[in-house]
């Protein structure tokens, strides 16, 4: 997940650079939109929406073509939700990070009887590294680009990182480079070219650590809640369990206290429905 989070961080930190790369757009009128859409919310670490003037650029980063919901349908689903909410032109780009022979990475459309929806696909291992090397914000992606000499490419990325003048930016870009380079290179080579202490001081590294700690805490809270509910109500329907799994740590803690007052299974259902209603009202 750290690979997806790293790409999302880069796209939201440097939206103009991604717009110039993917759309040849040089506008400064760019806004990062929320990554949660109405109806049944979709929450994904690898998704970024950029509103550029009268257009939305939807970026999705994937390390693997495997997905619980097929990627082609997911792109259609995002498109219709974005269109419903913003009603403007939408450019969708699905970026695959890691080489694979799967047919999914060569598919650029969703087709179902009379429904056809197209989107762009970028396979980074086929991309020319030149424009990526020329832009500090895109240096992490350059590590995964096309090359006959991967080691020379990573060395060039390291040289370009060292040329970034602003210290905080150099630390953060270096950390992102090291994370994404891990998809292609041995750790020994990465640590040879990049100092580990620089990565540890970066914002993205701290963010990865924090997210890992949060996932650990949430998993513990989930396990406790499910044990309590199973003991109280014997069996919990898969739909209810899935709703519970989408709750935040704070919501899980609140549920742990609230269930002490539940007298029936219906109380649990009502409690979850109230949470969903409250979230819908906030989105409106």
PDB file of C-alpha atoms in Angstrom:
ATOM      1  CA  UNK A   1       0.000   0.000   0.000  1.00  0.00           C
ATOM      2  CA  UNK A   2       2.953   2.355   0.571  1.00  0.00           C
ATOM      3  CA  UNK A   3       3.568   2.398  -3.206  1.00  0.00           C
ATOM      4  CA  UNK A   4       0.042   3.648  -3.893  1.00  0.00           C
ATOM      5  CA  UNK A   5       0.213   6.172  -1.054  1.00  0.00           C
ATOM      6  CA  UNK A   6       3.523   7.477  -2.398  1.00  0.00           C
ATOM      7  CA  UNK A   7       2.052   8.077  -5.864  1.00  0.00           C
ATOM      8  CA  UNK A   8      -0.994   9.740  -4.350  1.00  0.00           C
ATOM      9  CA  UNK A   9       1.254  11.993  -2.252  1.00  0.00           C
ATOM     10  CA  UNK A  10       3.220  13.046  -5.343  1.00  0.00           C
ATOM     11  CA  UNK A  11       0.120  13.766  -7.449  1.00  0.00           C
ATOM     12  CA  UNK A  12      -1.491  15.850  -4.702  1.00  0.00           C
ATOM     13  CA  UNK A  13       1.749  17.631  -3.738  1.00  0.00           C
ATOM     14  CA  UNK A  14       2.683  18.444  -7.337  1.00  0.00           C
ATOM     15  CA  UNK A  15      -0.616  18.538  -9.303  1.00  0.00           C
ATOM     16  CA  UNK A  16       0.712  21.004 -11.869  1.00  0.00           C
ATOM     17  CA  UNK A  17       3.594  18.715 -12.784  1.00  0.00           C
ATOM     18  CA  UNK A  18       1.259  15.758 -13.323  1.00  0.00           C
ATOM     19  CA  UNK A  19      -1.090  17.921 -15.402  1.00  0.00           C
ATOM     20  CA  UNK A  20       1.790  19.029 -17.631  1.00  0.00           C
ATOM     21  CA  UNK A  21       2.982  15.450 -18.045  1.00  0.00           C
ATOM     22  CA  UNK A  22      -0.379  13.833 -18.784  1.00  0.00           C
ATOM     23  CA  UNK A  23      -2.408  16.662 -20.331  1.00  0.00           C
ATOM     24  CA  UNK A  24       0.229  19.068 -21.655  1.00  0.00           C
ATOM     25  CA  UNK A  25      -1.602  21.650 -19.542  1.00  0.00           C
ATOM     26  CA  UNK A  26       0.389  24.536 -18.066  1.00  0.00           C
ATOM     27  CA  UNK A  27      -2.390  26.127 -16.039  1.00  0.00           C
ATOM     28  CA  UNK A  28      -2.005  27.032 -12.379  1.00  0.00           C
ATOM     29  CA  UNK A  29      -5.759  26.753 -11.824  1.00  0.00           C
ATOM     30  CA  UNK A  30      -5.661  23.295 -10.244  1.00  0.00           C
ATOM     31  CA  UNK A  31      -7.582  21.991  -7.245  1.00  0.00           C
ATOM     32  CA  UNK A  32      -7.171  18.623  -5.529  1.00  0.00           C
ATOM     33  CA  UNK A  33     -10.644  17.183  -5.012  1.00  0.00           C
ATOM     34  CA  UNK A  34     -11.763  14.875  -2.236  1.00  0.00           C
ATOM     35  CA  UNK A  35     -11.301  11.177  -3.000  1.00  0.00           C
ATOM     36  CA  UNK A  36     -14.680  10.154  -1.585  1.00  0.00           C
ATOM     37  CA  UNK A  37     -17.712  10.336  -3.856  1.00  0.00           C
ATOM     38  CA  UNK A  38     -21.398  10.325  -3.058  1.00  0.00           C
ATOM     39  CA  UNK A  39     -23.778   7.362  -3.122  1.00  0.00           C
ATOM     40  CA  UNK A  40     -21.970   4.423  -1.487  1.00  0.00           C
ATOM     41  CA  UNK A  41     -18.586   6.075  -0.863  1.00  0.00           C
ATOM     42  CA  UNK A  42     -15.487   4.748  -2.569  1.00  0.00           C
ATOM     43  CA  UNK A  43     -12.370   5.227  -0.488  1.00  0.00           C
ATOM     44  CA  UNK A  44      -9.038   4.370  -2.100  1.00  0.00           C
ATOM     45  CA  UNK A  45      -5.477   5.354  -1.228  1.00  0.00           C
ATOM     46  CA  UNK A  46      -4.330   5.089  -4.846  1.00  0.00           C
ATOM     47  CA  UNK A  47      -6.853   7.554  -6.344  1.00  0.00           C
ATOM     48  CA  UNK A  48      -6.393  11.280  -6.943  1.00  0.00           C
ATOM     49  CA  UNK A  49      -8.822  13.708  -8.567  1.00  0.00           C
ATOM     50  CA  UNK A  50      -7.449  17.014  -9.906  1.00  0.00           C
ATOM     51  CA  UNK A  51      -9.796  19.736 -11.130  1.00  0.00           C
ATOM     52  CA  UNK A  52      -8.005  21.691 -13.837  1.00  0.00           C
ATOM     53  CA  UNK A  53     -10.033  24.683 -15.018  1.00  0.00           C
ATOM     54  CA  UNK A  54     -13.084  23.041 -16.646  1.00  0.00           C
ATOM     55  CA  UNK A  55     -11.763  19.486 -16.542  1.00  0.00           C
ATOM     56  CA  UNK A  56     -11.104  16.736 -13.999  1.00  0.00           C
ATOM     57  CA  UNK A  57      -8.013  14.556 -14.204  1.00  0.00           C
ATOM     58  CA  UNK A  58      -8.658  11.230 -12.485  1.00  0.00           C
ATOM     59  CA  UNK A  59      -5.443   9.380 -11.675  1.00  0.00           C
ATOM     60  CA  UNK A  60      -5.364   5.815 -10.433  1.00  0.00           C
ATOM     61  CA  UNK A  61      -2.116   4.049  -9.583  1.00  0.00           C
ATOM     62  CA  UNK A  62      -1.903   0.251  -9.524  1.00  0.00           C
ATOM     63  CA  UNK A  63       0.953  -2.016  -8.555  1.00  0.00           C
ATOM     64  CA  UNK A  64      -1.007  -5.090  -9.662  1.00  0.00           C
ATOM     65  CA  UNK A  65      -3.868  -5.642 -12.112  1.00  0.00           C
ATOM     66  CA  UNK A  66      -5.687  -7.744  -9.531  1.00  0.00           C
ATOM     67  CA  UNK A  67      -8.700  -6.010  -8.023  1.00  0.00           C
ATOM     68  CA  UNK A  68     -11.779  -7.090  -6.085  1.00  0.00           C
ATOM     69  CA  UNK A  69     -13.830  -4.911  -8.441  1.00  0.00           C
ATOM     70  CA  UNK A  70     -12.545  -5.272 -12.041  1.00  0.00           C
ATOM     71  CA  UNK A  71     -10.494  -2.202 -12.951  1.00  0.00           C
ATOM     72  CA  UNK A  72     -12.337  -1.479 -16.189  1.00  0.00           C
ATOM     73  CA  UNK A  73     -15.674  -1.375 -14.376  1.00  0.00           C
ATOM     74  CA  UNK A  74     -14.148   0.696 -11.586  1.00  0.00           C
ATOM     75  CA  UNK A  75     -13.064   3.318 -14.118  1.00  0.00           C
ATOM     76  CA  UNK A  76     -16.615   3.468 -15.468  1.00  0.00           C
ATOM     77  CA  UNK A  77     -17.994   3.695 -11.940  1.00  0.00           C
ATOM     78  CA  UNK A  78     -15.687   6.584 -11.067  1.00  0.00           C
ATOM     79  CA  UNK A  79     -16.558   8.332 -14.335  1.00  0.00           C
ATOM     80  CA  UNK A  80     -20.306   8.254 -13.749  1.00  0.00           C
ATOM     81  CA  UNK A  81     -19.938   9.413 -10.150  1.00  0.00           C
ATOM     82  CA  UNK A  82     -17.610  12.249 -11.109  1.00  0.00           C
ATOM     83  CA  UNK A  83     -19.891  13.260 -13.979  1.00  0.00           C
ATOM     84  CA  UNK A  84     -22.937  13.232 -11.698  1.00  0.00           C
ATOM     85  CA  UNK A  85     -21.200  15.441  -9.112  1.00  0.00           C
ATOM     86  CA  UNK A  86     -19.183  17.889 -11.240  1.00  0.00           C
ATOM     87  CA  UNK A  87     -20.667  17.622 -14.765  1.00  0.00           C
ATOM     88  CA  UNK A  88     -17.533  18.541 -16.713  1.00  0.00           C
ATOM     89  CA  UNK A  89     -14.964  16.883 -19.001  1.00  0.00           C
ATOM     90  CA  UNK A  90     -13.148  13.986 -17.313  1.00  0.00           C
ATOM     91  CA  UNK A  91      -9.787  12.546 -18.347  1.00  0.00           C
ATOM     92  CA  UNK A  92      -9.039   9.206 -16.695  1.00  0.00           C
ATOM     93  CA  UNK A  93      -5.529   7.756 -16.542  1.00  0.00           C
ATOM     94  CA  UNK A  94      -4.824   4.340 -15.062  1.00  0.00           C
ATOM     95  CA  UNK A  95      -1.094   4.038 -14.316  1.00  0.00           C
ATOM     96  CA  UNK A  96       0.428   0.592 -13.796  1.00  0.00           C
ATOM     97  CA  UNK A  97       3.702   0.652 -11.881  1.00  0.00           C
ATOM     98  CA  UNK A  98       5.038  -2.892 -12.157  1.00  0.00           C
ATOM     99  CA  UNK A  99       5.658  -4.991 -15.305  1.00  0.00           C
ATOM    100  CA  UNK A 100       3.188  -7.792 -15.909  1.00  0.00           C
ATOM    101  CA  UNK A 101       1.963  -9.846 -18.863  1.00  0.00           C
ATOM    102  CA  UNK A 102      -1.634  -9.695 -17.651  1.00  0.00           C
ATOM    103  CA  UNK A 103      -4.112  -8.759 -20.379  1.00  0.00           C
ATOM    104  CA  UNK A 104      -5.719  -6.306 -17.952  1.00  0.00           C
ATOM    105  CA  UNK A 105      -2.890  -3.769 -18.311  1.00  0.00           C
ATOM    106  CA  UNK A 106      -3.481  -3.646 -22.080  1.00  0.00           C
ATOM    107  CA  UNK A 107      -7.199  -3.054 -21.751  1.00  0.00           C
ATOM    108  CA  UNK A 108      -8.317   0.559 -22.249  1.00  0.00           C
ATOM    109  CA  UNK A 109     -12.074   0.239 -22.118  1.00  0.00           C
ATOM    110  CA  UNK A 110     -15.058  -1.271 -20.353  1.00  0.00           C
ATOM    111  CA  UNK A 111     -17.494  -3.076 -22.653  1.00  0.00           C
ATOM    112  CA  UNK A 112     -20.815  -4.620 -21.679  1.00  0.00           C
ATOM    113  CA  UNK A 113     -23.372  -5.167 -24.427  1.00  0.00           C
ATOM    114  CA  UNK A 114     -24.253  -1.615 -25.569  1.00  0.00           C
ATOM    115  CA  UNK A 115     -22.145   0.117 -22.925  1.00  0.00           C
ATOM    116  CA  UNK A 116     -18.633   1.215 -23.875  1.00  0.00           C
ATOM    117  CA  UNK A 117     -16.334   3.402 -21.787  1.00  0.00           C
ATOM    118  CA  UNK A 118     -12.731   4.292 -22.665  1.00  0.00           C
ATOM    119  CA  UNK A 119      -9.853   5.513 -20.514  1.00  0.00           C
ATOM    120  CA  UNK A 120      -6.078   5.956 -20.856  1.00  0.00           C
ATOM    121  CA  UNK A 121      -3.596   3.372 -19.608  1.00  0.00           C
ATOM    122  CA  UNK A 122       0.067   4.048 -18.898  1.00  0.00           C
ATOM    123  CA  UNK A 123       2.442   1.143 -18.359  1.00  0.00           C
ATOM    124  CA  UNK A 124       5.381   2.866 -16.698  1.00  0.00           C
ATOM    125  CA  UNK A 125       7.900   0.226 -17.808  1.00  0.00           C
ATOM    126  CA  UNK A 126       7.199   1.310 -21.412  1.00  0.00           C
ATOM    127  CA  UNK A 127       7.513   5.067 -20.778  1.00  0.00           C
ATOM    128  CA  UNK A 128      10.433   7.188 -21.967  1.00  0.00           C
ATOM    129  CA  UNK A 129      12.273   8.269 -18.787  1.00  0.00           C
ATOM    130  CA  UNK A 130      13.477  11.582 -20.297  1.00  0.00           C
ATOM    131  CA  UNK A 131      10.483  13.779 -19.329  1.00  0.00           C
ATOM    132  CA  UNK A 132      10.314  12.107 -15.922  1.00  0.00           C
ATOM    133  CA  UNK A 133      14.004  12.737 -15.232  1.00  0.00           C
ATOM    134  CA  UNK A 134      13.589  16.390 -16.179  1.00  0.00           C
ATOM    135  CA  UNK A 135      10.998  17.042 -13.463  1.00  0.00           C
ATOM    136  CA  UNK A 136      11.846  16.613  -9.743  1.00  0.00           C
ATOM    137  CA  UNK A 137       8.216  15.741  -8.929  1.00  0.00           C
ATOM    138  CA  UNK A 138       8.311  12.842 -11.399  1.00  0.00           C
ATOM    139  CA  UNK A 139      11.735  11.439 -10.470  1.00  0.00           C
ATOM    140  CA  UNK A 140      10.207   8.638  -8.343  1.00  0.00           C
ATOM    141  CA  UNK A 141       8.261   7.419 -11.394  1.00  0.00           C
ATOM    142  CA  UNK A 142      11.407   7.586 -13.526  1.00  0.00           C
ATOM    143  CA  UNK A 143      12.854   4.658 -11.541  1.00  0.00           C
ATOM    144  CA  UNK A 144      10.208   2.422 -13.138  1.00  0.00           C
ATOM    145  CA  UNK A 145      10.497   3.745 -16.703  1.00  0.00           C
ATOM    146  CA  UNK A 146      11.878   2.060 -19.840  1.00  0.00           C
ATOM    147  CA  UNK A 147      15.616   1.417 -19.877  1.00  0.00           C
ATOM    148  CA  UNK A 148      18.242  -1.021 -21.124  1.00  0.00           C
ATOM    149  CA  UNK A 149      20.338  -0.326 -18.032  1.00  0.00           C
ATOM    150  CA  UNK A 150      18.225  -0.092 -14.869  1.00  0.00           C
ATOM    151  CA  UNK A 151      21.232   0.582 -12.635  1.00  0.00           C
ATOM    152  CA  UNK A 152      22.333   3.551 -14.767  1.00  0.00           C
ATOM    153  CA  UNK A 153      18.788   4.881 -14.680  1.00  0.00           C
ATOM    154  CA  UNK A 154      18.617   4.711 -10.885  1.00  0.00           C
ATOM    155  CA  UNK A 155      22.045   6.362 -10.668  1.00  0.00           C
ATOM    156  CA  UNK A 156      20.799   9.212 -12.858  1.00  0.00           C
ATOM    157  CA  UNK A 157      17.734   9.598 -10.648  1.00  0.00           C
ATOM    158  CA  UNK A 158      20.008   9.787  -7.578  1.00  0.00           C
ATOM    159  CA  UNK A 159      22.127  12.495  -9.248  1.00  0.00           C
ATOM    160  CA  UNK A 160      19.009  14.508 -10.116  1.00  0.00           C
ATOM    161  CA  UNK A 161      17.663  14.162  -6.572  1.00  0.00           C
ATOM    162  CA  UNK A 162      20.915  15.556  -5.186  1.00  0.00           C
ATOM    163  CA  UNK A 163      20.482  18.599  -7.438  1.00  0.00           C
ATOM    164  CA  UNK A 164      17.204  19.626  -5.739  1.00  0.00           C
ATOM    165  CA  UNK A 165      18.117  22.768  -3.820  1.00  0.00           C
ATOM    166  CA  UNK A 166      15.353  22.944  -1.215  1.00  0.00           C
ATOM    167  CA  UNK A 167      16.223  20.561   1.628  1.00  0.00           C
ATOM    168  CA  UNK A 168      12.686  19.443   2.606  1.00  0.00           C
ATOM    169  CA  UNK A 169      11.737  18.828  -1.003  1.00  0.00           C
ATOM    170  CA  UNK A 170      14.947  16.862  -1.588  1.00  0.00           C
ATOM    171  CA  UNK A 171      14.221  14.689   1.448  1.00  0.00           C
ATOM    172  CA  UNK A 172      10.632  13.996   0.410  1.00  0.00           C
ATOM    173  CA  UNK A 173      11.438  13.273  -3.235  1.00  0.00           C
ATOM    174  CA  UNK A 174      14.320  11.033  -2.153  1.00  0.00           C
ATOM    175  CA  UNK A 175      11.985   9.084   0.127  1.00  0.00           C
ATOM    176  CA  UNK A 176       9.434   8.648  -2.669  1.00  0.00           C
ATOM    177  CA  UNK A 177      12.173   7.514  -5.047  1.00  0.00           C
ATOM    178  CA  UNK A 178      13.347   4.880  -2.573  1.00  0.00           C
ATOM    179  CA  UNK A 179       9.818   3.576  -1.980  1.00  0.00           C
ATOM    180  CA  UNK A 180       8.961   3.182  -5.686  1.00  0.00           C
ATOM    181  CA  UNK A 181      12.438   1.963  -6.607  1.00  0.00           C
ATOM    182  CA  UNK A 182      11.743  -0.952  -4.253  1.00  0.00           C
ATOM    183  CA  UNK A 183       9.410  -2.341  -6.923  1.00  0.00           C
ATOM    184  CA  UNK A 184      12.366  -2.825  -9.252  1.00  0.00           C
ATOM    185  CA  UNK A 185      15.690  -2.747  -7.425  1.00  0.00           C
ATOM    186  CA  UNK A 186      17.370  -4.590  -4.572  1.00  0.00           C
ATOM    187  CA  UNK A 187      17.410  -2.747  -1.282  1.00  0.00           C
ATOM    188  CA  UNK A 188      21.215  -2.931  -1.178  1.00  0.00           C
ATOM    189  CA  UNK A 189      21.516  -0.897  -4.391  1.00  0.00           C
ATOM    190  CA  UNK A 190      18.952   1.633  -3.225  1.00  0.00           C
ATOM    191  CA  UNK A 191      20.707   2.189   0.107  1.00  0.00           C
ATOM    192  CA  UNK A 192      24.021   2.425  -1.718  1.00  0.00           C
ATOM    193  CA  UNK A 193      22.777   5.347  -3.813  1.00  0.00           C
ATOM    194  CA  UNK A 194      20.506   7.019  -1.254  1.00  0.00           C
ATOM    195  CA  UNK A 195      21.229   7.791   2.391  1.00  0.00           C
ATOM    196  CA  UNK A 196      18.684   6.081   4.667  1.00  0.00           C
ATOM    197  CA  UNK A 197      18.675   8.929   7.218  1.00  0.00           C
ATOM    198  CA  UNK A 198      17.394  11.326   4.536  1.00  0.00           C
ATOM    199  CA  UNK A 199      14.404   9.070   3.941  1.00  0.00           C
ATOM    200  CA  UNK A 200      13.649   8.756   7.646  1.00  0.00           C
ATOM    201  CA  UNK A 201      13.489  12.545   7.990  1.00  0.00           C
ATOM    202  CA  UNK A 202      11.001  12.929   5.148  1.00  0.00           C
ATOM    203  CA  UNK A 203       7.275  13.640   5.380  1.00  0.00           C
ATOM    204  CA  UNK A 204       6.325  10.632   3.234  1.00  0.00           C
ATOM    205  CA  UNK A 205       8.321   8.218   5.409  1.00  0.00           C
ATOM    206  CA  UNK A 206       6.652   9.515   8.560  1.00  0.00           C
ATOM    207  CA  UNK A 207       3.291   9.279   6.817  1.00  0.00           C
ATOM    208  CA  UNK A 208       3.941   5.627   5.917  1.00  0.00           C
ATOM    209  CA  UNK A 209       4.857   4.863   9.523  1.00  0.00           C
ATOM    210  CA  UNK A 210       1.771   6.647  10.813  1.00  0.00           C
ATOM    211  CA  UNK A 211      -0.546   4.831   8.421  1.00  0.00           C
ATOM    212  CA  UNK A 212       1.002   1.530   9.441  1.00  0.00           C
ATOM    213  CA  UNK A 213       0.388   2.294  13.104  1.00  0.00           C
ATOM    214  CA  UNK A 214      -3.191   3.363  12.345  1.00  0.00           C
ATOM    215  CA  UNK A 215      -3.891   0.168  10.403  1.00  0.00           C
ATOM    216  CA  UNK A 216      -2.545  -1.853  13.321  1.00  0.00           C
ATOM    217  CA  UNK A 217      -4.751  -0.026  15.820  1.00  0.00           C
ATOM    218  CA  UNK A 218      -7.788  -0.346  13.565  1.00  0.00           C
ATOM    219  CA  UNK A 219      -7.213  -4.077  13.110  1.00  0.00           C
ATOM    220  CA  UNK A 220      -7.056  -4.558  16.888  1.00  0.00           C
ATOM    221  CA  UNK A 221     -10.238  -2.519  17.340  1.00  0.00           C
ATOM    222  CA  UNK A 222     -12.015  -4.514  14.613  1.00  0.00           C
ATOM    223  CA  UNK A 223     -11.083  -7.832  16.144  1.00  0.00           C
ATOM    224  CA  UNK A 224     -12.331  -6.709  19.561  1.00  0.00           C
ATOM    225  CA  UNK A 225     -15.633  -5.376  18.160  1.00  0.00           C
ATOM    226  CA  UNK A 226     -16.301  -8.538  16.133  1.00  0.00           C
ATOM    227  CA  UNK A 227     -15.619 -10.762  19.159  1.00  0.00           C
ATOM    228  CA  UNK A 228     -18.020  -8.703  21.251  1.00  0.00           C
ATOM    229  CA  UNK A 229     -20.730  -8.712  18.597  1.00  0.00           C
ATOM    230  CA  UNK A 230     -20.396 -12.445  17.912  1.00  0.00           C
ATOM    231  CA  UNK A 231     -20.644 -13.167  21.627  1.00  0.00           C
ATOM    232  CA  UNK A 232     -23.671 -10.880  21.931  1.00  0.00           C
ATOM    233  CA  UNK A 233     -25.616 -11.784  18.791  1.00  0.00           C
ATOM    234  CA  UNK A 234     -24.080 -15.151  17.780  1.00  0.00           C
ATOM    235  CA  UNK A 235     -23.894 -14.453  14.026  1.00  0.00           C
ATOM    236  CA  UNK A 236     -23.237 -11.228  12.138  1.00  0.00           C
ATOM    237  CA  UNK A 237     -24.338 -10.934   8.511  1.00  0.00           C
ATOM    238  CA  UNK A 238     -21.544 -10.311   5.943  1.00  0.00           C
ATOM    239  CA  UNK A 239     -23.174  -7.004   4.930  1.00  0.00           C
ATOM    240  CA  UNK A 240     -23.121  -5.752   8.523  1.00  0.00           C
ATOM    241  CA  UNK A 241     -19.543  -6.897   9.011  1.00  0.00           C
ATOM    242  CA  UNK A 242     -18.505  -5.052   5.844  1.00  0.00           C
ATOM    243  CA  UNK A 243     -20.133  -1.858   7.121  1.00  0.00           C
ATOM    244  CA  UNK A 244     -18.234  -2.180  10.386  1.00  0.00           C
ATOM    245  CA  UNK A 245     -14.946  -2.683   8.546  1.00  0.00           C
ATOM    246  CA  UNK A 246     -15.362   0.693   6.786  1.00  0.00           C
ATOM    247  CA  UNK A 247     -15.618   2.580  10.100  1.00  0.00           C
ATOM    248  CA  UNK A 248     -12.761   4.735  11.324  1.00  0.00           C
ATOM    249  CA  UNK A 249     -10.885   3.981  14.548  1.00  0.00           C
ATOM    250  CA  UNK A 250     -12.879   6.673  16.369  1.00  0.00           C
ATOM    251  CA  UNK A 251     -16.175   5.252  15.081  1.00  0.00           C
ATOM    252  CA  UNK A 252     -15.134   1.755  16.153  1.00  0.00           C
ATOM    253  CA  UNK A 253     -14.325   3.009  19.636  1.00  0.00           C
ATOM    254  CA  UNK A 254     -17.728   4.735  19.817  1.00  0.00           C
ATOM    255  CA  UNK A 255     -19.423   1.539  18.654  1.00  0.00           C
ATOM    256  CA  UNK A 256     -17.619  -0.445  21.354  1.00  0.00           C
ATOM    257  CA  UNK A 257     -19.197   1.801  23.983  1.00  0.00           C
ATOM    258  CA  UNK A 258     -22.613   1.986  22.304  1.00  0.00           C
ATOM    259  CA  UNK A 259     -23.087  -1.776  21.959  1.00  0.00           C
ATOM    260  CA  UNK A 260     -23.193  -2.072  25.751  1.00  0.00           C
ATOM    261  CA  UNK A 261     -26.612  -0.413  25.516  1.00  0.00           C
ATOM    262  CA  UNK A 262     -27.867  -2.514  22.597  1.00  0.00           C
ATOM    263  CA  UNK A 263     -30.753  -4.784  23.564  1.00  0.00           C
ATOM    264  CA  UNK A 264     -31.204  -6.393  20.130  1.00  0.00           C
ATOM    265  CA  UNK A 265     -29.582  -6.928  16.760  1.00  0.00           C
ATOM    266  CA  UNK A 266     -31.844  -4.205  15.403  1.00  0.00           C
ATOM    267  CA  UNK A 267     -30.108  -1.647  17.614  1.00  0.00           C
ATOM    268  CA  UNK A 268     -26.839  -2.433  15.843  1.00  0.00           C
ATOM    269  CA  UNK A 269     -28.443  -2.034  12.417  1.00  0.00           C
ATOM    270  CA  UNK A 270     -30.001   1.302  13.405  1.00  0.00           C
ATOM    271  CA  UNK A 271     -26.696   2.533  14.804  1.00  0.00           C
ATOM    272  CA  UNK A 272     -24.861   1.791  11.538  1.00  0.00           C
ATOM    273  CA  UNK A 273     -27.665   3.352   9.484  1.00  0.00           C
ATOM    274  CA  UNK A 274     -27.369   6.542  11.538  1.00  0.00           C
ATOM    275  CA  UNK A 275     -23.621   6.680  10.837  1.00  0.00           C
ATOM    276  CA  UNK A 276     -24.224   6.286   7.100  1.00  0.00           C
ATOM    277  CA  UNK A 277     -26.903   8.991   7.190  1.00  0.00           C
ATOM    278  CA  UNK A 278     -24.624  11.383   9.072  1.00  0.00           C
ATOM    279  CA  UNK A 279     -21.823  10.843   6.545  1.00  0.00           C
ATOM    280  CA  UNK A 280     -24.211  11.444   3.644  1.00  0.00           C
ATOM    281  CA  UNK A 281     -25.391  14.703   5.211  1.00  0.00           C
ATOM    282  CA  UNK A 282     -21.784  15.866   5.627  1.00  0.00           C
ATOM    283  CA  UNK A 283     -21.074  15.183   1.949  1.00  0.00           C
ATOM    284  CA  UNK A 284     -24.136  17.202   0.907  1.00  0.00           C
TER     285      UNK A 284
END
